[in-house]
Tab-separated table of C-alpha atoms and ligand atoms in Angstrom:
chain	number	residue	atom	x	y	z
A	1	MET	CA	0.000	0.000	0.000
A	2	LYS	CA	1.314	3.411	-0.905
A	3	PHE	CA	2.017	5.912	1.821
A	4	LEU	CA	0.552	9.403	1.790
A	5	ASP	CA	0.419	11.667	4.808
A	6	GLU	CA	-1.195	14.831	3.447
A	7	ALA	CA	-4.363	15.397	1.511
A	8	LYS	CA	-6.650	18.262	0.657
A	9	ILE	CA	-10.313	17.486	0.204
A	10	TYR	CA	-13.608	19.251	-0.312
A	11	ILE	CA	-16.570	18.421	1.883
A	12	ARG	CA	-20.166	19.519	1.885
A	13	SER	CA	-22.879	18.696	4.374
A	14	GLY	CA	-26.447	18.172	3.206
A	15	ASP	CA	-29.043	20.917	2.877
A	16	GLY	CA	-32.096	20.744	5.080
A	17	GLY	CA	-35.373	19.835	3.355
A	18	ASN	CA	-38.009	22.527	2.896
A	19	GLY	CA	-41.067	22.697	5.092
A	20	CYS	CA	-44.368	22.028	3.369
A	21	VAL	CA	-47.556	24.089	3.050
A	22	SER	CA	-50.564	21.827	3.030
A	23	PHE	CA	-54.100	21.673	4.456
A	24	ARG	CA	-56.186	18.780	5.507
A	25	ARG	CA	-58.930	18.282	2.932
A	26	GLU	CA	-61.372	15.494	3.473
A	27	LYS	CA	-64.959	15.019	2.679
A	28	PHE	CA	-67.227	15.991	5.589
A	29	ILE	CA	-64.364	17.500	7.535
A	30	GLU	CA	-64.553	21.226	7.664
A	31	PHE	CA	-61.656	23.454	8.672
A	32	GLY	CA	-59.168	20.605	8.390
A	33	GLY	CA	-56.305	22.861	9.362
A	34	PRO	CA	-52.690	23.015	8.243
A	35	ASN	CA	-50.804	19.732	7.979
A	36	GLY	CA	-47.579	20.532	6.127
A	37	GLY	CA	-44.692	18.559	7.647
A	38	ASP	CA	-41.182	19.758	8.455
A	39	GLY	CA	-38.233	19.140	6.158
A	40	GLY	CA	-35.570	16.584	7.131
A	41	LYS	CA	-32.131	17.570	8.372
A	42	GLY	CA	-29.225	17.424	5.947
A	43	GLY	CA	-26.500	14.846	6.570
A	44	ASP	CA	-23.314	15.738	8.488
A	45	VAL	CA	-19.769	15.161	7.305
A	46	ILE	CA	-18.017	13.255	10.070
A	47	ALA	CA	-14.357	12.340	10.458
A	48	GLN	CA	-13.658	9.120	12.290
A	49	ALA	CA	-10.378	7.470	13.257
A	50	VAL	CA	-10.288	3.758	12.566
A	51	ASP	CA	-7.863	0.977	13.313
A	52	GLY	CA	-5.958	-0.671	10.533
A	53	LEU	CA	-5.304	2.349	8.331
A	54	ASN	CA	-1.898	3.965	8.179
A	55	THR	CA	-2.040	6.161	5.107
A	56	LEU	CA	-4.256	8.828	3.574
A	57	ILE	CA	-3.807	7.334	0.110
A	58	ASP	CA	-7.578	6.835	-0.334
A	59	TYR	CA	-7.965	10.598	-0.292
A	60	ARG	CA	-5.760	10.997	-3.312
A	61	TYR	CA	-8.271	9.153	-5.456
A	62	GLN	CA	-11.448	10.715	-4.126
A	63	GLN	CA	-11.400	14.308	-2.995
A	64	HIS	CA	-15.057	15.365	-2.934
A	65	PHE	CA	-17.385	14.172	-0.225
A	66	ARG	CA	-21.009	15.219	0.023
A	67	ALA	CA	-23.538	14.185	2.604
A	68	LYS	CA	-27.127	13.722	1.426
A	69	ASN	CA	-29.727	16.475	1.545
A	70	GLY	CA	-32.750	16.235	3.813
A	71	ARG	CA	-36.054	15.553	1.994
A	72	ALA	CA	-38.855	18.089	1.955
A	73	GLY	CA	-41.740	17.776	4.373
A	74	MET	CA	-45.065	16.572	2.934
A	75	GLY	CA	-48.765	16.886	3.530
A	76	LYS	CA	-50.552	14.853	6.208
A	77	ASP	CA	-47.900	15.981	8.706
A	78	ARG	CA	-45.234	13.838	7.146
A	79	HIS	CA	-41.711	14.806	8.167
A	80	GLY	CA	-39.116	14.694	5.396
A	81	ALA	CA	-36.422	12.038	5.735
A	82	ASN	CA	-33.082	13.156	7.169
A	83	GLY	CA	-30.153	13.085	4.760
A	84	ALA	CA	-27.572	10.385	5.419
A	85	ASP	CA	-24.279	11.418	7.060
A	86	ILE	CA	-21.030	10.695	5.341
A	87	VAL	CA	-18.187	9.297	7.454
A	88	LEU	CA	-14.578	9.857	6.396
A	89	LYS	CA	-12.516	6.995	7.745
A	90	LEU	CA	-9.066	8.231	8.701
A	91	PRO	CA	-5.989	6.625	10.198
A	92	ILE	CA	-5.428	7.176	13.897
A	93	GLY	CA	-3.184	10.205	14.313
A	94	THR	CA	-4.804	12.304	11.589
A	95	GLU	CA	-5.133	16.023	12.173
A	96	VAL	CA	-7.847	17.904	10.310
A	97	TYR	CA	-7.100	21.517	9.427
A	98	GLU	CA	-8.995	24.285	7.708
A	99	GLU	CA	-7.844	25.183	4.230
A	100	ASP	CA	-5.156	27.496	5.624
A	101	GLY	CA	-3.425	24.442	7.043
A	102	GLU	CA	-3.097	26.103	10.438
A	103	THR	CA	-6.478	26.173	12.118
A	104	LEU	CA	-6.931	22.778	13.710
A	105	LEU	CA	-10.483	21.422	13.487
A	106	ALA	CA	-9.890	17.981	14.960
A	107	ASP	CA	-7.050	15.766	16.117
A	108	LEU	CA	-8.025	12.114	16.008
A	109	THR	CA	-5.630	10.228	18.226
A	110	LEU	CA	-7.793	7.362	19.466
A	111	ALA	CA	-9.577	4.576	17.622
A	112	ASP	CA	-13.242	5.345	16.961
A	113	GLN	CA	-12.819	8.970	17.951
A	114	SER	CA	-14.930	11.130	15.682
A	115	ALA	CA	-15.682	14.770	14.996
A	116	VAL	CA	-18.356	16.533	12.965
A	117	LEU	CA	-16.571	18.640	10.370
A	118	ALA	CA	-19.610	20.094	8.614
A	119	ARG	CA	-23.091	20.058	10.086
A	120	GLY	CA	-26.075	19.410	7.840
A	121	GLY	CA	-28.648	22.184	7.478
A	122	ASN	CA	-31.785	21.952	9.581
A	123	GLY	CA	-35.031	21.195	7.820
A	124	GLY	CA	-37.550	24.012	7.472
A	125	PHE	CA	-40.767	23.998	9.491
A	126	GLY	CA	-43.930	23.049	7.648
A	127	ASN	CA	-47.020	25.211	7.952
A	128	ALA	CA	-48.490	22.978	10.680
A	129	HIS	CA	-45.811	24.463	12.869
A	130	PHE	CA	-47.095	28.013	12.427
A	131	LYS	CA	-50.639	27.404	13.545
A	132	THR	CA	-51.664	29.771	16.340
A	133	SER	CA	-54.926	30.713	17.930
A	134	THR	CA	-55.137	33.810	15.778
A	135	ASN	CA	-53.802	32.313	12.575
A	136	ARG	CA	-55.511	28.989	12.047
A	137	ALA	CA	-54.544	28.688	8.397
A	138	PRO	CA	-50.931	29.778	8.018
A	139	ARG	CA	-49.689	29.753	4.458
A	140	ARG	CA	-46.069	29.895	5.341
A	141	ALA	CA	-43.382	27.296	5.698
A	142	ASN	CA	-39.633	27.684	6.164
A	143	PRO	CA	-37.065	26.635	3.577
A	144	GLY	CA	-34.419	24.190	4.718
A	145	GLN	CA	-31.098	25.669	5.785
A	146	PRO	CA	-28.199	25.132	3.418
A	147	GLY	CA	-25.378	22.766	4.316
A	148	GLU	CA	-21.820	23.930	4.870
A	149	GLU	CA	-19.049	23.485	2.380
A	150	LEU	CA	-15.382	23.729	3.097
A	151	THR	CA	-12.004	22.633	1.925
A	152	ILE	CA	-9.963	20.875	4.558
A	153	ARG	CA	-6.466	19.534	4.877
A	154	LEU	CA	-5.707	16.181	6.421
A	155	ARG	CA	-2.310	15.608	7.939
A	156	LEU	CA	-1.322	12.240	9.303
A	157	LYS	CA	1.092	12.144	12.203
A	158	LEU	CA	1.740	8.545	13.005
A	159	ILE	CA	1.442	7.395	16.559
A	160	ALA	CA	4.563	5.789	17.937
A	161	ASP	CA	6.084	5.685	21.412
A	162	ALA	CA	9.645	6.090	20.224
A	163	GLY	CA	11.210	7.414	17.032
A	164	ILE	CA	14.639	6.785	15.529
A	165	VAL	CA	16.517	9.778	14.176
A	166	GLY	CA	19.929	10.095	12.586
A	167	LEU	CA	21.819	10.848	9.413
A	168	PRO	CA	21.152	8.702	6.338
A	169	ASN	CA	22.858	5.299	6.587
A	170	ALA	CA	23.105	5.493	10.378
A	171	GLY	CA	21.487	2.067	10.571
A	172	LYS	CA	18.015	3.199	11.622
A	173	SER	CA	16.093	0.762	9.451
A	174	THR	CA	18.456	-2.063	10.326
A	175	PHE	CA	17.790	-1.386	13.992
A	176	LEU	CA	14.021	-1.436	13.456
A	177	ALA	CA	14.285	-4.694	11.523
A	178	THR	CA	16.406	-6.260	14.289
A	179	VAL	CA	14.090	-5.364	17.139
A	180	SER	CA	10.651	-5.718	15.545
A	181	GLY	CA	8.736	-7.675	12.964
A	182	ALA	CA	8.864	-4.739	10.547
A	183	ARG	CA	10.778	-5.341	7.323
A	184	PRO	CA	11.944	-1.934	6.124
A	185	LYS	CA	14.171	-1.586	3.100
A	186	ILE	CA	17.860	-1.498	4.043
A	187	ALA	CA	20.723	-0.531	1.760
A	188	GLU	CA	24.189	0.965	1.845
A	189	TYR	CA	23.163	4.161	0.039
A	190	PRO	CA	21.624	7.219	1.733
A	191	PHE	CA	17.872	7.892	1.672
A	192	THR	CA	16.877	4.270	1.418
A	193	THR	CA	13.913	4.995	3.641
A	194	LEU	CA	11.440	7.336	1.951
A	195	HIS	CA	8.461	6.906	4.260
A	196	PRO	CA	8.129	6.301	7.955
A	197	GLN	CA	7.735	2.724	9.092
A	198	LEU	CA	6.361	1.426	12.338
A	199	GLY	CA	7.325	-1.709	14.222
A	200	VAL	CA	6.137	-3.221	17.471
A	201	VAL	CA	8.979	-3.964	19.874
A	202	GLU	CA	8.646	-6.460	22.673
A	203	VAL	CA	10.866	-6.094	25.725
A	204	ASP	CA	10.462	-8.078	28.931
A	205	GLY	CA	6.903	-9.027	28.023
A	206	ARG	CA	5.861	-5.455	27.310
A	207	GLU	CA	5.462	-3.671	24.013
A	208	PHE	CA	5.997	-0.322	22.453
A	209	VAL	CA	5.754	1.097	18.945
A	210	LEU	CA	8.952	2.264	17.293
A	211	ALA	CA	9.050	4.512	14.223
A	212	ASP	CA	11.835	4.560	11.654
A	213	ILE	CA	11.944	7.693	9.526
A	214	PRO	CA	14.085	8.916	6.627
A	215	GLY	CA	17.541	10.300	7.334
A	216	LEU	CA	18.151	13.975	8.106
A	217	ILE	CA	21.006	15.933	6.580
A	218	GLU	CA	22.330	19.413	7.120
A	219	GLY	CA	19.872	21.894	5.629
A	220	ALA	CA	16.909	19.490	5.793
A	221	HIS	CA	14.831	22.289	7.300
A	222	GLU	CA	15.436	24.207	4.049
A	223	GLY	CA	14.322	21.252	1.980
A	224	ILE	CA	17.696	19.620	1.381
A	225	GLY	CA	17.632	15.862	0.988
A	226	LEU	CA	14.105	14.714	1.698
A	227	GLY	CA	13.403	17.848	3.734
A	228	ASP	CA	12.114	17.565	7.272
A	229	ARG	CA	8.369	17.319	6.854
A	230	PHE	CA	8.450	13.634	7.838
A	231	LEU	CA	9.545	14.707	11.325
A	232	GLY	CA	5.813	15.256	11.932
A	233	HIS	CA	5.609	11.506	12.405
A	234	ILE	CA	7.753	11.589	15.506
A	235	GLU	CA	6.136	14.665	17.050
A	236	ARG	CA	3.930	12.440	19.158
A	237	CYS	CA	6.756	10.163	20.336
A	238	ARG	CA	7.685	10.170	23.980
A	239	VAL	CA	11.349	9.509	23.358
A	240	LEU	CA	13.812	9.673	20.481
A	241	LEU	CA	16.557	7.184	19.773
A	242	HIS	CA	19.372	9.081	18.106
A	243	LEU	CA	21.619	6.676	16.201
A	244	VAL	CA	25.071	7.878	15.227
A	245	ASP	CA	27.023	5.754	12.768
A	246	GLY	CA	30.318	4.815	14.415
A	247	THR	CA	32.019	4.487	11.031
A	248	VAL	CA	31.654	8.153	10.035
A	249	ALA	CA	34.591	10.540	10.305
A	250	HIS	CA	33.447	12.285	13.471
A	251	ALA	CA	30.546	10.989	15.575
A	252	GLY	CA	30.265	14.250	17.519
A	253	GLU	CA	29.788	16.316	14.354
A	254	ALA	CA	27.240	13.850	13.004
A	255	TYR	CA	25.292	14.154	16.239
A	256	LYS	CA	25.319	17.949	16.157
A	257	THR	CA	24.123	18.088	12.561
A	258	VAL	CA	21.001	16.115	13.405
A	259	ARG	CA	20.370	18.050	16.610
A	260	ALA	CA	20.538	21.320	14.684
A	261	GLU	CA	17.889	20.040	12.264
A	262	LEU	CA	15.634	18.904	15.104
A	263	ALA	CA	15.919	22.324	16.685
A	264	ALA	CA	15.220	24.077	13.359
A	265	TYR	CA	12.115	21.958	12.854
A	266	GLY	CA	10.745	22.941	16.267
A	267	HIS	CA	7.435	21.462	17.484
A	268	GLY	CA	9.150	20.315	20.677
A	269	LEU	CA	11.383	17.690	19.059
A	270	ALA	CA	14.584	19.143	20.490
A	271	GLU	CA	13.092	19.052	23.986
A	272	LYS	CA	12.049	15.400	23.878
A	273	PRO	CA	13.954	12.867	25.954
A	274	GLU	CA	16.724	11.496	23.794
A	275	ILE	CA	18.714	8.288	23.991
A	276	VAL	CA	22.004	8.522	22.142
A	277	ALA	CA	23.696	5.452	20.721
A	278	LEU	CA	26.774	4.803	18.643
A	279	SER	CA	25.776	2.229	16.023
A	280	LYS	CA	27.625	-0.362	13.918
A	281	ALA	CA	29.926	-1.277	16.814
A	282	ASP	CA	30.650	-4.633	15.123
A	283	ALA	CA	32.449	-2.766	12.335
A	284	LEU	CA	34.755	-0.896	14.716
A	285	SER	CA	37.834	-1.777	16.729
A	286	ALA	CA	37.794	-1.257	20.481
A	287	ALA	CA	40.015	1.794	20.074
A	288	GLU	CA	37.708	3.303	17.443
A	289	ILE	CA	34.683	2.742	19.635
A	290	LYS	CA	36.431	4.488	22.482
A	291	ARG	CA	37.405	7.477	20.386
A	292	GLN	CA	34.013	7.907	18.698
A	293	ALA	CA	32.097	7.364	21.940
A	294	ALA	CA	34.217	10.050	23.627
A	295	ARG	CA	33.471	12.507	20.803
A	296	LEU	CA	29.814	11.662	20.956
A	297	GLN	CA	29.749	12.111	24.711
A	298	ARG	CA	31.301	15.562	24.423
A	299	ALA	CA	28.708	16.597	21.835
A	300	ALA	CA	25.695	15.056	23.569
A	301	LYS	CA	26.856	15.810	27.105
A	302	LYS	CA	25.939	12.296	28.204
A	303	PRO	CA	27.561	8.912	27.709
A	304	PRO	CA	26.200	7.165	24.605
A	305	PHE	CA	25.095	3.586	24.387
A	306	VAL	CA	27.150	1.466	22.038
A	307	LEU	CA	25.300	-1.023	19.881
A	308	SER	CA	25.277	-3.096	16.753
A	309	ALA	CA	22.033	-4.017	15.090
A	310	VAL	CA	23.904	-6.754	13.239
A	311	SER	CA	25.560	-8.516	16.197
A	312	ARG	CA	22.802	-7.360	18.599
A	313	GLN	CA	25.449	-6.141	21.017
A	314	GLY	CA	23.985	-3.457	23.298
A	315	VAL	CA	20.545	-3.652	21.681
A	316	ALA	CA	18.603	-5.082	24.630
A	317	GLU	CA	19.960	-2.431	26.958
A	318	VAL	CA	18.838	0.360	24.634
A	319	LEU	CA	15.364	-1.172	24.311
A	320	ARG	CA	14.990	-1.412	28.089
A	321	THR	CA	16.030	2.192	28.474
A	322	LEU	CA	13.534	3.282	25.815
A	323	LEU	CA	10.793	1.306	27.519
A	324	ARG	CA	11.611	2.837	30.866
A	325	VAL	CA	11.360	6.387	29.516
A	326	ILE	CA	8.115	5.533	27.715
A	327	GLU	CA	6.568	4.023	30.809
A	328	GLU	CA	7.628	6.917	32.974
A	329	ALA	CA	5.945	9.291	30.554
A	330	ARG	CA	2.842	7.132	30.383
A	331	GLY	CA	2.403	6.973	34.116
A	332	PRO	CA	3.115	4.141	36.530
A	333	ARG	CA	1.098	1.077	35.670
A	334	THR	CA	0.031	1.087	32.065
A	335	THR	CA	1.980	-0.779	29.451
A	336	SER	CA	1.556	-0.294	25.751
A	337	GLY	CA	-0.867	-3.195	25.556
A	338	ALA	CA	-3.007	-1.841	28.372
A	339	ALA	CA	-2.925	1.645	26.911
A	340	ALA	CA	-3.984	0.262	23.561
A	341	THR	CA	-6.946	-1.570	25.061
A	342	ALA	CA	-7.898	1.500	27.044
A	343	TRP	CA	-8.290	3.273	23.709
A	344	HIS	CA	-11.174	0.973	22.816
A	345	PRO	CA	-13.697	1.565	25.543
B	1	GTP	N1	28.302	-3.508	10.137
B	1	GTP	C1	27.117	-2.989	10.348
B	1	GTP	N2	26.442	-2.440	9.318
B	1	GTP	C2	25.225	-1.911	9.570
B	1	GTP	C3	24.642	-1.950	10.860
B	1	GTP	N3	23.443	-1.356	10.795
B	1	GTP	C4	23.282	-0.990	9.512
B	1	GTP	N4	24.343	-1.333	8.759
B	1	GTP	C5	24.517	-1.097	7.314
B	1	GTP	O1	24.453	0.296	7.069
B	1	GTP	C6	23.790	0.555	5.835
B	1	GTP	C7	22.620	1.504	6.065
B	1	GTP	O2	21.654	0.874	6.890
B	1	GTP	P1	20.141	1.352	6.955
B	1	GTP	O3	19.527	0.598	8.078
B	1	GTP	O4	19.509	1.268	5.614
B	1	GTP	O5	20.367	2.861	7.354
B	1	GTP	P2	19.274	3.991	7.560
B	1	GTP	O6	19.725	4.832	8.706
B	1	GTP	O7	17.931	3.404	7.656
B	1	GTP	O8	19.460	4.813	6.214
B	1	GTP	P3	18.386	5.745	5.438
B	1	GTP	O9	17.093	5.034	5.394
B	1	GTP	O10	18.976	5.922	4.088
B	1	GTP	O11	18.327	7.014	6.215
B	1	GTP	C8	23.341	-0.786	5.298
B	1	GTP	O12	24.261	-1.203	4.331
B	1	GTP	C9	23.367	-1.678	6.521
B	1	GTP	O13	23.635	-3.030	6.196
B	1	GTP	C10	25.406	-2.545	11.928
B	1	GTP	O14	24.977	-2.619	13.084
B	1	GTP	N5	26.603	-3.030	11.612
B	2	MG	MG1	16.315	3.614	6.528
């Protein structure tokens, strides 16, 4: 399935049905009185988060969504039928913005959470409604109210507990593949990963969701490389795993480059808890590890973990540390599994 995390669509709620002007006319019944029914309400446009979707690709193919109009009221006090709602099924983590892309209308972070984006017009009153003691034969009925139409922007921000950041080729996808069932593409050239990938990691009988994203390079915030828009997918993470390739010339410089991009992106990424790890330890001598780890420590101002996704050295320790930070942020007792079930009341 193709990945798409932004879409612009047009929605329109249904118009209300008109009220009806009608009088009761039956043989032998005098002064039958008004009996025009009310119009039905127009359908709403509703956004709903559903499980099992992780892309907005459906909204590339269809971009216009209209709810049904309410039907007009009829004689004999018959109410017009309400127009059917239309429900836009969206992946969990989708934000709905107005056309400007800045005014947030809804943020759907839980399964089955929904929000009305455009309300259907109310139906008009039929003339039966206007009967009073002084006007026994009103000849007026209200028209239905029009629906609303608007253009909205959908922006998916995946929901993961932890996100991996680093330069291209740092070994991010390899790490995800080692610790989860996810099978991201891995290769020795930069920008192998073009879209974020999620994997479920199990540590000590508990689980968390880990996101692998494309690599960042210097100037990403100005659009260099793949840009930095994909960082939106780790905005909701509780902790970042910053992988620094131990085989690059200077691990400290590599670290700083990525930190500068995180800071330039903003949205709180630079303030998130960060676990720093020197990767590809299997490809380094003990002396090289020592030198690179020292550089990394000076840049990060904390001792880095040392790991290899290939030999698995140091991996379990990093996972436990990630889990601990995640659980601290979540509160004492809940684990990922419990939190996930709590989302489905
Ligand atoms: N020796 C060794 N090689 C590794 C390790 N982890 C990754 N590699 C290699 O490094 C290269 C890049 O790995 P990826 O996992 O694709 O790197 P990435 O950070 O996801 O790269 P992008 O998606 O391009 O940003 C591949 O050739 C991997 O085989 C490791 O622990 N040890
Ligand atoms: Mg990758």
